[in-house]
Amino acid sequence: MLLPIITYPNKLLKNISDDVVLFDSQLHAFLDNMYETMMHSNGIGLAAIQVAMPIRALILCIPDEEGNQDPNNTLEIINPRIVNPNGKTTYQEGCLSVPGFYEDIERYETLTLHYHDRHGVECSLQADELLSIAIQHEMDHLDGKLFIDHLSYSRRKKFEKEHKKALKEKK
Ligand code: QAP
Ligand code: CO
């Protein structure tokens, strides 16, 4: 089932999401719907709050060098915690909740992630490159933060201007 993606400036995106406590069939169905919604919108990552569900769950499907997304590479990440973030890297980020806008954002280069899978099993992974960036982008959503919240004052002004213009053109 496709879920509607909420977009900036919807205030729900500022919600701090709650830990998942029940790893039941309802959660599994919701994660399946998130996956369908992300793929339908050509996304590589989606946090639950982007479909108006304030729980600490996110999914990622990082493309390979050719840009292909293998469904078997999908990560379902619940109640995540970053340990040992290292280095700095910059990437031109976008977001399904801020369609059509992209900006360079600085993130940690590498990190270790502790999280739970859909069954509540404790997992951990080492991330670098795009996976590391995507994890940090999606985890920001769990704390009510968007990538545009990282912009300098002048870049943020540029965004607000472009956003207003895009709204007018949609009418
Ligand atoms: C987050 O972003 C991310 O504006 C996932 O028109 C971004 O899937 C992780 C998208 C950068 C790592 C690096 C955005 C699709 C998708 C748009 C996305 C759009 C259509 C964004
Ligand atoms: Co996003």
CSV table of N, CA and C in Angstrom, one decimal, residues 34 98 130:
chain,number,residue,atom,x,y,z
A,34,MET,N,6.3,1.2,3.7
A,34,MET,CA,7.3,2.3,3.6
A,34,MET,C,8.2,1.9,2.4
A,98,VAL,N,11.4,17.2,0.8
A,98,VAL,CA,11.8,18.6,0.3
A,98,VAL,C,12.1,18.4,-1.2
A,130,LEU,N,28.1,6.5,1.0
A,130,LEU,CA,26.7,7.0,0.9
A,130,LEU,C,25.8,6.4,2.0
